[in-house]
Every structure is written in structure tokens, then in C-alpha cells.
Coordinates of C-alpha atoms in Angstrom, one line a residue:
X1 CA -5.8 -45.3 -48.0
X2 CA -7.6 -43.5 -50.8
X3 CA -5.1 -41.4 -53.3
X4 CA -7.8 -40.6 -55.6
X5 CA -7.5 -37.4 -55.3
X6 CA -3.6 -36.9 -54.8
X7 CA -2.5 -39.2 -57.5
X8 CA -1.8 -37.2 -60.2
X9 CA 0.4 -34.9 -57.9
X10 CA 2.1 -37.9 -57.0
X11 CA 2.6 -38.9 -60.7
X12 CA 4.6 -35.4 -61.4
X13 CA 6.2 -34.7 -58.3
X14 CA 7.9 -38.2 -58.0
X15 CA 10.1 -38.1 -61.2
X16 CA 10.2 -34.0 -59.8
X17 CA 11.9 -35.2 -56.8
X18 CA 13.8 -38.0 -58.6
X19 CA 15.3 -35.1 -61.1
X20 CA 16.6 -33.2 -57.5
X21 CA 17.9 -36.1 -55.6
X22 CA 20.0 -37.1 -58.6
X23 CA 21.2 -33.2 -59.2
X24 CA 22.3 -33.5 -55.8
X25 CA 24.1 -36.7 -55.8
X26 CA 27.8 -37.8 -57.3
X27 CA 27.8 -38.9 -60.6
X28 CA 29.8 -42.1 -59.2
X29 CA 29.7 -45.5 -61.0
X30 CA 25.9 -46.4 -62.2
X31 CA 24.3 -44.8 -59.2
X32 CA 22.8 -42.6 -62.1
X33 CA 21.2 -45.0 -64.0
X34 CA 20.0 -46.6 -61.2
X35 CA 18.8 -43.9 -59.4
X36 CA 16.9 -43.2 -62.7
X37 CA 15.6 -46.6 -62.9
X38 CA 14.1 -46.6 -59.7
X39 CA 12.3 -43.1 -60.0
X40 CA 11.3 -44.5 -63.0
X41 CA 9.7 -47.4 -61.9
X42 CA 7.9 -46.0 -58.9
X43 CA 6.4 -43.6 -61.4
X44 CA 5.3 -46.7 -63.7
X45 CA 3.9 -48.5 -60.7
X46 CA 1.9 -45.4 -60.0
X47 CA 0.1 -45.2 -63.4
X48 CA -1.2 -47.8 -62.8
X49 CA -3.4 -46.6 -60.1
X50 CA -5.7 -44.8 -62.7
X51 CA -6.9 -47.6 -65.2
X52 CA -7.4 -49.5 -62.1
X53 CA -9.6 -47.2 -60.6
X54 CA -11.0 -45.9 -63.6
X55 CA -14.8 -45.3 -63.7
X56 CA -15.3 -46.8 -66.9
X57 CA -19.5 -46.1 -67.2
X58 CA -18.8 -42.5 -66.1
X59 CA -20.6 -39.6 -68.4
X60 CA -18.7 -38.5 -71.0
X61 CA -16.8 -35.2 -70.8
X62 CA -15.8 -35.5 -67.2
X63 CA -13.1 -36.0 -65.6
X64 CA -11.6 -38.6 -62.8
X65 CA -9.0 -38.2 -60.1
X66 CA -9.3 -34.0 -60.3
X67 CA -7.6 -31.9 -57.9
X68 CA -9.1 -28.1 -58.3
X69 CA -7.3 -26.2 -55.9
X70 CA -7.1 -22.2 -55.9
X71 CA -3.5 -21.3 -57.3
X72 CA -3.4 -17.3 -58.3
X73 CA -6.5 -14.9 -57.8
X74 CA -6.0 -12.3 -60.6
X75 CA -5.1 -13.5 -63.0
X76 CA -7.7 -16.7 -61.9
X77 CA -5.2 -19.1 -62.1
X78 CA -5.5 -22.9 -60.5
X79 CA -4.5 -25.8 -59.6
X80 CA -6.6 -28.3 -61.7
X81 CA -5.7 -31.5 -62.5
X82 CA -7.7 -34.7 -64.0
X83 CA -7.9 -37.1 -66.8
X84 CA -10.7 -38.9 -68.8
X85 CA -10.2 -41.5 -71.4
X86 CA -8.2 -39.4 -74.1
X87 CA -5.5 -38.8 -71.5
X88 CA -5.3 -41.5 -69.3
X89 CA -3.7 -43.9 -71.3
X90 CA -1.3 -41.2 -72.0
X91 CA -0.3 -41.0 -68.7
X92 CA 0.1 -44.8 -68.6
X93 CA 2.5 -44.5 -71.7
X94 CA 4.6 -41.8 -71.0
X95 CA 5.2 -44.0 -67.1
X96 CA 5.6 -47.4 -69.1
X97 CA 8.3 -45.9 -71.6
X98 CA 10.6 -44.1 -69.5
X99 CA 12.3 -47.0 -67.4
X100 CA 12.6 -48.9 -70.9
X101 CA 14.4 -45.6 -72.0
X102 CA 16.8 -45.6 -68.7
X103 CA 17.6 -49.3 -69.5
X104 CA 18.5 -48.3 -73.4
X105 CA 21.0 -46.1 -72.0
X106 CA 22.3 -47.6 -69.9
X107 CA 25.8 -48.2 -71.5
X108 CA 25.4 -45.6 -74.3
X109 CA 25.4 -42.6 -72.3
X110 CA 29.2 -42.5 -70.4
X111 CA 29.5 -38.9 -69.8
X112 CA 27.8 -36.2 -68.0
X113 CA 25.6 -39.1 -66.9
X114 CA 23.6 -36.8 -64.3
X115 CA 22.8 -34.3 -66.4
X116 CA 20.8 -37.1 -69.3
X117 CA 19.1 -38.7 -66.1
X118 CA 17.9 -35.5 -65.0
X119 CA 17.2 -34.0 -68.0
X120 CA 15.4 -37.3 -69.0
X121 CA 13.4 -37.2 -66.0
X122 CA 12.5 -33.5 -66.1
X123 CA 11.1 -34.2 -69.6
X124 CA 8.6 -37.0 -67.9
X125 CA 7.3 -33.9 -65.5
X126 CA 6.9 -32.1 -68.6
X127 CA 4.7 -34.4 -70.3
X128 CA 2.6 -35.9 -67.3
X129 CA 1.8 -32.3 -66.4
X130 CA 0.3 -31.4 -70.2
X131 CA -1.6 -34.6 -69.9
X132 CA -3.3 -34.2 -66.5
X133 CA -3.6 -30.1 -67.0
X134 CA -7.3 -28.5 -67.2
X135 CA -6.1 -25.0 -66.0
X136 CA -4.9 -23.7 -69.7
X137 CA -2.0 -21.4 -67.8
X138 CA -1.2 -24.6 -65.5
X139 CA -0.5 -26.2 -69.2
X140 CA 1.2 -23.5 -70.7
X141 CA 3.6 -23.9 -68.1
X142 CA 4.4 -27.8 -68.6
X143 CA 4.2 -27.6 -72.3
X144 CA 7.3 -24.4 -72.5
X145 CA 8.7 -27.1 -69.8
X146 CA 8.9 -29.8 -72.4
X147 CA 11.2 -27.8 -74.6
X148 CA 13.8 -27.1 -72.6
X149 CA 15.0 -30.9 -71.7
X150 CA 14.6 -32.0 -75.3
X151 CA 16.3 -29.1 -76.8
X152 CA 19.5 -29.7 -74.1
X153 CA 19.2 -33.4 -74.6
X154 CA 19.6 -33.1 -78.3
X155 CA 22.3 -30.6 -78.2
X156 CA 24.6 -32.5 -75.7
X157 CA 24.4 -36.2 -76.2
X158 CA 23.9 -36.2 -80.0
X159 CA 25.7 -38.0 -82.1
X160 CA 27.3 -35.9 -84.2
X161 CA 28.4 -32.3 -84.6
X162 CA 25.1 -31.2 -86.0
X163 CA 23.3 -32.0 -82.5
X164 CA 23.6 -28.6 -81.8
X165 CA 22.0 -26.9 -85.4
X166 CA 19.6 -29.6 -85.3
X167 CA 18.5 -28.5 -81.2
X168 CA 18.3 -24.7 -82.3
X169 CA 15.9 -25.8 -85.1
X170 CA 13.5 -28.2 -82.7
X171 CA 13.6 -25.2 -80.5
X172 CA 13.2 -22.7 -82.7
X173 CA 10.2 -24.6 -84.8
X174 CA 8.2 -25.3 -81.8
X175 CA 8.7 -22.1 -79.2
X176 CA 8.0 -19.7 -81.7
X177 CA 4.3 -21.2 -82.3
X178 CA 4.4 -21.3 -78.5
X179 CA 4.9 -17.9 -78.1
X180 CA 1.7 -17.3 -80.4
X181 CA 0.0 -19.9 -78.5
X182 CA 0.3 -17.5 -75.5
X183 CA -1.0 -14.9 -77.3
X184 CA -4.3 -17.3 -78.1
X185 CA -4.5 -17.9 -74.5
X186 CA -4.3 -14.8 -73.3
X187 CA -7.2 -13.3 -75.6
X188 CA -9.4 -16.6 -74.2
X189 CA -8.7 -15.6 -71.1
X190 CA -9.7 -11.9 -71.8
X191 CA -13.0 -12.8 -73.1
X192 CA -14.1 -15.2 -70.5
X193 CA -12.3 -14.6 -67.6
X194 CA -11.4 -18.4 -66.8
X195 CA -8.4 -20.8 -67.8
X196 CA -10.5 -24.0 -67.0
X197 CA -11.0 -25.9 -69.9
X198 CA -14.3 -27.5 -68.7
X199 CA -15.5 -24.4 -68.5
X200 CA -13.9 -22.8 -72.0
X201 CA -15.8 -26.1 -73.5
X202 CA -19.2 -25.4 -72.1
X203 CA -18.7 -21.8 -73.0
X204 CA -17.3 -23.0 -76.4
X205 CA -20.6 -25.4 -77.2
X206 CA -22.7 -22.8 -75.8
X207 CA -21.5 -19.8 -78.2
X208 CA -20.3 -17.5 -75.6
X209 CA -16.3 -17.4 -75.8
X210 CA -17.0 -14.7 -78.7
X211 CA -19.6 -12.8 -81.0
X212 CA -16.1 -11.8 -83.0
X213 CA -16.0 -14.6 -85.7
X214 CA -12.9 -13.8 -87.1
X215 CA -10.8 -13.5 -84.2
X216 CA -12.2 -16.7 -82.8
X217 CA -10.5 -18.5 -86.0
X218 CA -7.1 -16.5 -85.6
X219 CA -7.4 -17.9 -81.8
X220 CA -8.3 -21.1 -83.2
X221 CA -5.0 -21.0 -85.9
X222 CA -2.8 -20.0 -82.7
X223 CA -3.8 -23.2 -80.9
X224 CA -3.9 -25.6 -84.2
X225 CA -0.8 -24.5 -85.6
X226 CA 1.7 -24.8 -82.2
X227 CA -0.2 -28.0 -81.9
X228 CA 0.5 -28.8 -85.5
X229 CA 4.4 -27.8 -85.4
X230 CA 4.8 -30.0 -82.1
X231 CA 3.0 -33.1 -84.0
X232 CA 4.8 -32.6 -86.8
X233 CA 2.0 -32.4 -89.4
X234 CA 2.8 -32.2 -93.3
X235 CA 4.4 -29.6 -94.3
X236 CA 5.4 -28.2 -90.8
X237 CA 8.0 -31.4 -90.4
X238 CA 11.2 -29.4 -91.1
X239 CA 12.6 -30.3 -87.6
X240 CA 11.3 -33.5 -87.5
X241 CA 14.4 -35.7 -89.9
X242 CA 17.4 -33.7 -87.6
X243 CA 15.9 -34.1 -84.5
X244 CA 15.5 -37.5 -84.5
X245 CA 19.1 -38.4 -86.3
X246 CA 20.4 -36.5 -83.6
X247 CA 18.6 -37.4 -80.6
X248 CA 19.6 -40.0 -78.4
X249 CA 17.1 -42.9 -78.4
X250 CA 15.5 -42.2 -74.8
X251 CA 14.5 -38.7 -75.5
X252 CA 13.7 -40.1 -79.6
X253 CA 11.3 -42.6 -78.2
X254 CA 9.2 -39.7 -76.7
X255 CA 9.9 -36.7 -79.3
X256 CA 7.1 -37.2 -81.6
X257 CA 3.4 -37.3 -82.2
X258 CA 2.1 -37.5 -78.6
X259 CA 2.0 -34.1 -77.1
X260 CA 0.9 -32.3 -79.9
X261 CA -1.6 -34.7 -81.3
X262 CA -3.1 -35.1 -77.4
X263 CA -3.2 -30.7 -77.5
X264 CA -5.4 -30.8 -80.3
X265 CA -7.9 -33.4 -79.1
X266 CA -8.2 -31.4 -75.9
X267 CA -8.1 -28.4 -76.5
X268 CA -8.6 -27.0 -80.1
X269 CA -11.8 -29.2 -80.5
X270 CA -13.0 -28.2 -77.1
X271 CA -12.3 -24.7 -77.3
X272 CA -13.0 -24.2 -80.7
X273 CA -15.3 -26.9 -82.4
X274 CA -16.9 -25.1 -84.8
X275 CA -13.3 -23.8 -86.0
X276 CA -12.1 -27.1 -86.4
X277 CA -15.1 -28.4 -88.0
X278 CA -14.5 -25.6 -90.5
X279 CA -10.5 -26.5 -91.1
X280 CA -10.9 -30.4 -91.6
X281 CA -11.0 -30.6 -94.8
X282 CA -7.7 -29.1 -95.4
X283 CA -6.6 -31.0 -92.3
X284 CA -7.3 -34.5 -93.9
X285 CA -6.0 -33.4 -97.0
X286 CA -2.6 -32.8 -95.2
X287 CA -3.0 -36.0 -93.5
X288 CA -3.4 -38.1 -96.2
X289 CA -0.5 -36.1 -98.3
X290 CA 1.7 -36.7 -94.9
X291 CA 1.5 -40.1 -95.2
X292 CA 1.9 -40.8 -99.3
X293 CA 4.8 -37.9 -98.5
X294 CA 6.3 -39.9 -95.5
X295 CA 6.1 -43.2 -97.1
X296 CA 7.6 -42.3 -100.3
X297 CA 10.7 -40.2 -98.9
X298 CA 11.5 -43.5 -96.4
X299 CA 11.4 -45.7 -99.3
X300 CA 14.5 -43.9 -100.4
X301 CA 16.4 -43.5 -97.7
X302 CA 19.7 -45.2 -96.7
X303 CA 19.7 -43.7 -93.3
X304 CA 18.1 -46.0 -91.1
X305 CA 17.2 -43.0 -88.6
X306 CA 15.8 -40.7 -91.9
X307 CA 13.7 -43.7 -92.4
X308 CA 12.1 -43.6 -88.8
X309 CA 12.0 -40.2 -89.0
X310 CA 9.7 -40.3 -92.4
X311 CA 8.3 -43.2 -91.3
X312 CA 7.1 -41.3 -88.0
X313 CA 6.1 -38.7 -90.3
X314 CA 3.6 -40.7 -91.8
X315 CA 2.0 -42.6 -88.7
X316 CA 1.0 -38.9 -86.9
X317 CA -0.8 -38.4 -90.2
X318 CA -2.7 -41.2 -89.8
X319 CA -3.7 -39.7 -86.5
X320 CA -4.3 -36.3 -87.8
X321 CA -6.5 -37.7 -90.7
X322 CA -8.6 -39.7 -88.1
X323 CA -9.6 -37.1 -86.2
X324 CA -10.3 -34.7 -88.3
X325 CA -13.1 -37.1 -89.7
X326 CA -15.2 -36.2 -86.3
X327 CA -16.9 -39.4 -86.2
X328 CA -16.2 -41.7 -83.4
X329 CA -14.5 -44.6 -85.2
X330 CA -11.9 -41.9 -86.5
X331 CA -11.6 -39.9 -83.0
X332 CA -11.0 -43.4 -81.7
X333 CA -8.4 -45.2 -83.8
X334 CA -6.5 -41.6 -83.9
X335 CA -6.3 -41.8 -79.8
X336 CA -5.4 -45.3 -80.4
X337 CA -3.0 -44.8 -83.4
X338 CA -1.4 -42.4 -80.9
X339 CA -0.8 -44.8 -78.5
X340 CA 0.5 -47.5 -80.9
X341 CA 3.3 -44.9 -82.4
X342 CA 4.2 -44.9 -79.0
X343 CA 4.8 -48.6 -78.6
X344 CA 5.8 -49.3 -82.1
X345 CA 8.3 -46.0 -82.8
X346 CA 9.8 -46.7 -79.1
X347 CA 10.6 -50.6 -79.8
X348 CA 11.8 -49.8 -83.5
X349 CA 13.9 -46.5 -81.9
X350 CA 15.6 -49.3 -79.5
X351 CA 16.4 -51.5 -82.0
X352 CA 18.0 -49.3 -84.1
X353 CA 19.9 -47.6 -80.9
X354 CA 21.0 -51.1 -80.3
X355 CA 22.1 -51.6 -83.8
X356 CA 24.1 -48.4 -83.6
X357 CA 25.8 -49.6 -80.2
X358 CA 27.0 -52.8 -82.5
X359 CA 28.4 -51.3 -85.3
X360 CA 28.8 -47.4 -85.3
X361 CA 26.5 -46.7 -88.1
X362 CA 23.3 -46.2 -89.4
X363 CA 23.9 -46.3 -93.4
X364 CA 22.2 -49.5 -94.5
X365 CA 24.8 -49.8 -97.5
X366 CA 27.3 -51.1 -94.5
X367 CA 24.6 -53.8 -93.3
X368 CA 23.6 -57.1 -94.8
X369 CA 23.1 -60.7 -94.1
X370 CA 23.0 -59.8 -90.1
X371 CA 20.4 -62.5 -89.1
X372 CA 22.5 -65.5 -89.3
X373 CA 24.8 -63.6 -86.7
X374 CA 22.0 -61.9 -84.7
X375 CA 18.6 -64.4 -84.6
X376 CA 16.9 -62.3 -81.6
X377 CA 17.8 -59.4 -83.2
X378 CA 16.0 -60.4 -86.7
X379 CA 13.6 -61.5 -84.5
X380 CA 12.8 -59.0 -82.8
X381 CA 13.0 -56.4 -85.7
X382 CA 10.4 -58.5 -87.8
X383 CA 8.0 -58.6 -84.9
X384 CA 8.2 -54.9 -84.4
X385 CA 8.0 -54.3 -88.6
X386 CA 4.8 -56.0 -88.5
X387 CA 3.5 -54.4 -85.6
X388 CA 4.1 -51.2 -87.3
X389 CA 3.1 -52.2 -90.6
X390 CA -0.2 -53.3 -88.8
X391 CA -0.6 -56.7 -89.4
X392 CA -3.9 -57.9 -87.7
X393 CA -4.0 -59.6 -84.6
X394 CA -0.9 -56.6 -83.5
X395 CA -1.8 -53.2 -82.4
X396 CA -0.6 -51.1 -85.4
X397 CA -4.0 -53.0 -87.0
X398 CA -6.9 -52.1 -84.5
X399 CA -5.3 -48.1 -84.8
X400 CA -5.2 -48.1 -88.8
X401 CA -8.7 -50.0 -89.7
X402 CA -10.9 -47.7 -87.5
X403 CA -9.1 -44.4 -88.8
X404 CA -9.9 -45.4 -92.4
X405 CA -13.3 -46.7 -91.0
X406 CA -13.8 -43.6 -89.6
X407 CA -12.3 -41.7 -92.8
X408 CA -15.3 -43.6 -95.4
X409 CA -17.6 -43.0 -92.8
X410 CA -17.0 -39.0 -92.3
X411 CA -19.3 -35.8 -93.8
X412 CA -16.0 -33.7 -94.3
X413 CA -15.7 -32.7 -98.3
X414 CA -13.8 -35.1 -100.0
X415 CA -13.2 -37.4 -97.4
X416 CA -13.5 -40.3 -99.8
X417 CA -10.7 -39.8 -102.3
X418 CA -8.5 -38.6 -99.1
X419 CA -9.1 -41.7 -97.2
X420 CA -8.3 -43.9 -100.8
X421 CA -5.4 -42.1 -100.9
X422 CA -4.4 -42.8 -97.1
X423 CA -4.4 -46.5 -97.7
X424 CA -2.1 -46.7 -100.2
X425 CA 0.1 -45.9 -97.6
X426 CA -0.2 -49.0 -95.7
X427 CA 1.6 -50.7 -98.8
X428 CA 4.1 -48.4 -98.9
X429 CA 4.9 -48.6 -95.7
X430 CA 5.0 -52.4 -95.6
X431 CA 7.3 -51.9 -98.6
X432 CA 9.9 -49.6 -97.2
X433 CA 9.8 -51.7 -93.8
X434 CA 10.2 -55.1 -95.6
X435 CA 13.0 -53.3 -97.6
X436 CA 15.0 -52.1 -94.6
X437 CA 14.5 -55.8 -93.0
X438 CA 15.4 -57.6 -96.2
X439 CA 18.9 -54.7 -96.9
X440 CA 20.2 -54.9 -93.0
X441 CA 19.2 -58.7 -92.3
X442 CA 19.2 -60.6 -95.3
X443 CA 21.3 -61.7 -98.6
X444 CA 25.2 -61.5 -98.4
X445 CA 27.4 -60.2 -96.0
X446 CA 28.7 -56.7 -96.0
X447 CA 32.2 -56.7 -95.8
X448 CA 32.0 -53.9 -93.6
X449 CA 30.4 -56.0 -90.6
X450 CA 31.1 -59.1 -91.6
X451 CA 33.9 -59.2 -89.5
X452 CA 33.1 -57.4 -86.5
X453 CA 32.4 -59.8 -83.6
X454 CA 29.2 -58.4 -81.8
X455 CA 27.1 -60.0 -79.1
X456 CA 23.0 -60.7 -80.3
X457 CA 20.6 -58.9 -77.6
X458 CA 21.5 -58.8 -74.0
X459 CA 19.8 -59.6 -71.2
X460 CA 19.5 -55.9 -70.0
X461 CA 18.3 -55.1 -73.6
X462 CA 15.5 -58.1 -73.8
X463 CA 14.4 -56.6 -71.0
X464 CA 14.0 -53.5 -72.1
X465 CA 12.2 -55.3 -75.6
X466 CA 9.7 -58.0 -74.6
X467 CA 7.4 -55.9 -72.5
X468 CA 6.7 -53.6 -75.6
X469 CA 6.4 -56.9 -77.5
X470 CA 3.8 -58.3 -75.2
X471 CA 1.7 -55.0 -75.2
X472 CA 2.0 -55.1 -79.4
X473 CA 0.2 -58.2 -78.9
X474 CA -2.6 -57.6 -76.3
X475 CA -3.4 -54.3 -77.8
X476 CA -4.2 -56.3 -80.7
X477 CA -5.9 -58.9 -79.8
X478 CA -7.8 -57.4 -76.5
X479 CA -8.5 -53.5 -78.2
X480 CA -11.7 -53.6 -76.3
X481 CA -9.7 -53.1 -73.1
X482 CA -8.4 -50.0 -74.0
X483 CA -11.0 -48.5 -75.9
X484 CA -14.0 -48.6 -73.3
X485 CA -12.1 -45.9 -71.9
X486 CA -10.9 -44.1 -75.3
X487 CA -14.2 -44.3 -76.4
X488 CA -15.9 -41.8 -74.1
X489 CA -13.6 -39.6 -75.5
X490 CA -14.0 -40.5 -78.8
X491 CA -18.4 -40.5 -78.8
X492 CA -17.9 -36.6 -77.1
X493 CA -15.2 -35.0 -79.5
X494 CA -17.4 -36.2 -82.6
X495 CA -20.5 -35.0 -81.5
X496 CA -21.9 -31.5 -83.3
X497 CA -21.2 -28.6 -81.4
X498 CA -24.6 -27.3 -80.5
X499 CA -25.3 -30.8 -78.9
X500 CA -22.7 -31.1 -76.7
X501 CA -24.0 -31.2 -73.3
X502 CA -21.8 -30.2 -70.3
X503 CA -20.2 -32.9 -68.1
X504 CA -22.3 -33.3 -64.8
X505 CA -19.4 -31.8 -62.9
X506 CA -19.0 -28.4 -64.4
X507 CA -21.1 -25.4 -63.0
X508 CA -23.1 -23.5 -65.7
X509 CA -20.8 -20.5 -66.6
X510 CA -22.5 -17.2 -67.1
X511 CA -21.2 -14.9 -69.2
X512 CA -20.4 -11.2 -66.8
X513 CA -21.9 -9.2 -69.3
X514 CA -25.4 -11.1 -68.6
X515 CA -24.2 -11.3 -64.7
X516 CA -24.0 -7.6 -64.6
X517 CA -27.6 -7.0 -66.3
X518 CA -28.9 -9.7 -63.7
X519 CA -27.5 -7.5 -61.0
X520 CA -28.6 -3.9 -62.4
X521 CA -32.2 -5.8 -62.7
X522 CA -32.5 -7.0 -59.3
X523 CA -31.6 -3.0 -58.0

């Protein structure tokens, strides 16, 4: 049976169902966390339907597995779905990390077990649906979705009493730019009369969402800075440290970078090109201060959570300086970047979750000499530290080298002293890495945990470890695999926006001011 065209219903509506079922049933024993881990699963299972059947020589700027289905008829409002290869591997991600996230859990969440589960699995609706959306409303829709699972997640399972002054600020930070977001979309949709992005981007390329230049870049600034908020890019970070202190490690593991770094991609360059063109400069200016700014402040932390946090600060900038470079080797290592924050940050946000479980504390004053006592766990940590440090032949590598590639090889002002700047980063974050392994792992004994008789990593927890380890590795040594795919998306984002050509299955859109003249002529 062929679910080519079904699949990416499928992919939302099971964890959708799975979210019900377990709102429906007791909250008895682990029949949560099961439950969870099965939905989970299927879901994973079923991402894997799209990089199998991928069309891997198809044109650039299409799309594969759409649905297009009539939804509302004024406003026009549908039901479109698809993915290409900026979002596919998305997809894949957001599947692969959310059974690793029910099996960190597992133990660490004892109360009000239904309401994580379902809350956790709401979130994965969330962020399927922004990365399969082409109607602009449709994503609208999934992406105010995406706030309201995180925000409750953060205020009722955080860790301490400032969960809920730390979900009022995510909240707040990202649904006030959401609201102007709306506003963006809304005057889009007034001057062409469609929400489908493959037609906004053949409008867009042709010229013909607006003669109005300046209200085309406050359109442009509603969509870049919501998107910017959500990634967090340098300076607009002030939720970023809270959030993830206070978030437990299943929603942590998703919170950052993806959805707002993917938004841009998609839909700022594709609606507004030129726009974006015009903005890079300060754009890689802000990337390469966000990751001097990120590095520095984790080198001084003693929070091993503020570290991620600053540390996760600083990999999105790497993203956000890639593509803003609008050559393909940039566009490229920022979709791949993207992917590795994914792996990386969610095996590093484990490890430290696990850590946590052992000995009640983050402070790295109260660690020391751990890796006589713990050998998987060392082990473990150092293979994920170099991973994100991006050692070659590991996937934080292949991300990092075509970025700054990418950043010597752009025509944006001043890329040059930018991207020379941007690589003093990766010492400094090997530096605050190898610091953190050598303070919580290595020299004496703390006489804080010295005593306190811990188990290394657990079955269930190895489990939840190695398969992130194995994909470090084959995304570094096999990039090729991934990036015949990422690479269509890469060669049509960097291309100029007069010579963008319209993918092969989008209809030429006419503007109705030239339909109307047509139709007066032919009277």
C-alpha cells in the first residue's frame, strides 16, 4: 500500500491520538511511560518512511509527500502539507528524539505522570506540524501550539520554585513576537490573496507580493524577529539561561534552535529574499558576536545547566552566521549544524539530567574526581564533548567546517573579519567543554560526593545514549548521506532572487490586479 500521500497526516495525528488515549487513561503504575514510549516509537518508525522514499534527484524547490486539500474558502485557507530537504530531516529528528526523551524520564518524573506524557506528546504535534506546513495559517496554528506544552512543562515539573517566573518569561519572549508575526501574515495575505508558501515564493522571486518597499521590510522584521526570539539569536536570549535551568530534560532536549532556525530558512528567505539579503550583514555580525558571547559567558559558569544554556547559545549562532552567508556551503552546514545541535545538545542534556538524578545538583564546585566511580559515564560525556566541540570524523565537524567555508566564501560586507572572529569560538568552546570534563570528572574527590554510593549508567539509560552516539558518528563520517537531500535546499535558498525559478509543481500565480485588466480586455 502506497502512504505517500497520507504520511505526513499520519506522522501528526499518531502522537495526536497517543496525547488522547493517555488523557483518557489512569495514571496507574508505568502505564504512562509506556504508553508514551509506544506512541513514540510508532511515530519514529514512521519517519522513516520519508528518507526512504525520498526522491533524491527531484528539482529543487519542490516538495515530496504533499497533501493540498481545500480547508476554509474565505479566508483561502488549506490543508497543505510536504517536505523537501530542509525539513525532512527535521521530521526524522524531532521522531528519533522523543522516545529517547520518554526513556530519560522515565524515573524522574513521579507525579502528575499523565499530564508530562501528554503534554510531551502534544509538543511533538506541535513541531511535526511547523515542519510539514506550506499553508502559512496551517503553520501559524502549530507554531502558537508549540507554546503552550513548553510553557506548562516548564512551569510544572521544574525544578525549582523559579519554574514558574522562568515559564512566564519563555512565554512572554516568544508569544509576543508571535502576535506580530500574525500581523505579518495577515498583511501577506492581504496583498496576495494566498497562504501557500510555494506560491508567496514564486510571487516573492517574481516581485509581485508588493510595490510598497517599506512595508515589505516591516513584514520582513515581523517574520525575522519571532523567528529570531524562538532561535534565540544574540541579544534576544533573555529566556534562553531560565528556561533551560528549569526545564525538565525531555522538553530541554527540544527547546532550542530548531523551530526557529527551520522558520527562517522557509519562510523569511522565501517570502522575503531580497529583505534578507539586505539584513545579513547585521545578521552575521550577531552570529559571530553570539558565539564569542556564548562561549565566553560558559567559560564562567559553575552551573552545569548555565553552561548548556550558553553553550546552546553559541551553536544556533553558528547556524544563524551560516546562513546568512547565502552561499550553498553556508545554507548547508547551517541545516546540518541544526541537526547536530539536535543530537549533540540532546545526548549532553541526558547526561547532565542523569547526573542530576545521581547527586541532586548541578554546581560543579560539589563534583570532582567522578570517573574512577562512573567509567561509562566519563565515557560517555567525553564522546559527546567532542562531538560537540566538533572533532573530525563526529558530526559537530562536517556542520562547523562548511559554515566557515561558506562564511570566507560569502559577498556579504565584512564577512571576512566575522567569520575570523566565529572561529575563535571553536577554541573556546573546546576550552569551556574540556574544563567542565576535567572540574566534574577528574582530580580529587569532592567531599560532597565522595561518599554518596551511586549506580554508573543503567541499562534503560544506555539505551537511551548509544543510539545518539552511533548517529554522532555516521553523520560524521557518511555526511554525504544526509546532505544529498539538504543540499537541494541549500543550492535554492542561496540562489539570487531574480533567478530563482519556480518548482515544476507550482502554477504560475497572477497577480488580480493584472487578472482583472485581462478580463476588462477580453469584454
Amino acid at each position: 500500500m502506497n502512504i505517500d500521500h497520507t504520511i505526513l497526516t499520519v506522522l501528526i495525528f499518531v502522537p495526536l491520538a497517543g496525547a488522547v488515549l493517555l488523557a483518557l487513561l489512569p495514571d496507574k503504575g508505568r502505564l504512562m511511560q509506556w504508553g508514551a514510549l509506544a506512541v513514540t516509537l510508532i511515530t519514529f518508525i514512521c519517519t522513516l518512511h520519508l528518507p526512504a522514499r525520498y526522491d533524491y534527484s527531484a528539482i529543487a524547490g519542490s516538495f515530496q509527500f504533499e497533501q493540498n486539500h481545500e480547508w476554509i474558502n474565505s479566508p483561502a485557507i488549506r490543508y497543505h502539507l510536504g517536505v523537501d530537504g530542509l525539513s525532512m530531516w527535521l521530521v526524522v529528528l524531532t521522531g528519533f528524539l522523543a522516545p529517547l526523551g520518554v526513556l530519560v524520564s522515565w524515573n524522574t518524573i513521579g507525579d502528575r505522570k499523565k499530564l508530562f506524557y501528554t503534554l510531551f506528546l502534544l509538543q511533538q504535534v506541535a513541531m511535526i506540524g511547523i515542519f510539514v506546513s506550506l499553508d502559512l495559517f496551517l503553520y501559524y496554528a502549530f507554531w502558537e501550539l508549540s507554546l503552550v506544552p513548553m510553557t506548562l512543562l516548564i512551569a510544572t515539573f521544574g525544578r525549582s520554585a523559579n519554574r514558574r517566573r522562568a515559564a512566564i518569561k519563555y512565554f512572554l519572549y516568544t508569544f509576543i513576537p508571535s502576535a506580530i508575526l500574525l500581523v505579518g501574515m495577515l498583511w501577506v495575505y492581504a496583498r496576495t490573496g494566498t497562504f501557500q508558501l510555494p506560491e508567496l515564493a514564486q510571487l516573492a522571486a517574481a516581485h509581485n507580493i508588493s510595490s510598497n518597499s517599506a512595508a515589505l521590510w516591516l513584514a520582513s522584521l515581523a517574520f525575522l524577529v519571532a523567528f529570531a526570539v524562538k532561535v534565540p539569536v544574540f541579544p534576544l536570549h533573555g529566556w534562553l539561561s531560565d528556561a533551560i535551568a528549569e526545564a525538565p530534560t525531555a522538553a530541554v532536549m527540544v527547546l532550542v534552535g530548531k523551530l526557529g532556525l527551520y522558520s527562517i530558512l522557509r519562510f523569511s528567505f522565501s517570502i522575503f529574499p531580497e529583505q534578507s539579503r539586505q539584513i545579513a550583514p547585521l545578521m552575521i555580525a550577531l552570529g559571530a558576536i553570539g558565539i564569542v558571547y556564548g562561549a565566553l559567558i560558559a567559560l564562567v559558569q559553575k552551573d552545569l545547566k548555565q553552561l548548556a544554556a550558553y553553550g546552546a547559545l553559541g551553536h544556533v549562532s553558528v547556524v544563524i552566521l551560516g546562513i546568512f552567508t547565502f552561499t550553498i556551503a553556508g545554507i548547508d552546514g547551517g541545516i546540518y549544524a541544526t541537526l547536530n545541535e539536535g543530537i549533540g545538545a540532546g545526548a549532553f542534556f541526558i547526561l547532565l539530567g542523569i547526573l542530576y538524578e545521581r547527586y541532586g545538583t548541578y554546581d560543579m564546585r560539589d563534583y570532582g574526581g567522578l570517573a574512577a566511580k562512573l567509567p561509562w559515564m566519563v565515557t560517555l560525556f567525553v564522546i559527546t564533548t567532542l562531538s560537540v566541540i566538533g572533532l573530525p570524523m563526529l558530526n559537530g565537524f562536517v556542520g562547523e567546517f562548511l559554515v566557515l567555508t561558506g562564511g570566507m566564501q560569502s559577498a556579504v560586507t565584512h564577512h571576512t573579519r566575522w567569520t575570523v572572529l566565529a572561529t575563535t569560538g571553536v577554541i573556546l568552546t573546546a576550552s569551556y567543554m574540556l574544563w567542565m570534563i576535567q572540574r566534574v570528572f577528574y582530580g580529587d574527590l569532592n567531599e560532597n560526593t565522595a561518599d554518596v554510593p551511586v549506580p554508573d549508567v543503567t541499562a534503560r539509560e544506555h539505551l537511551a545514549l548509544w543510539p545518539l552516539i552511533a548517529v554522532m558518528l555516521f553523520m560524521g563520517i557518511a555526511s554525504p548521506y544526509w546532505l544529498r537531500a539538504i543540499d537541494t535546499a541549500g543550492t535554492y535558498l542561496a540562489q539570487e532572487p531574480q533567478t530563482i525559478e519556480p518548482a515544476a509543481s507550482v502554477s504560475t500565480i497572477v497577480p488580480q490586479t493584472q487578472i482583472s485588466a485581462e478580463q476588462e480586455a477580453t469584454k
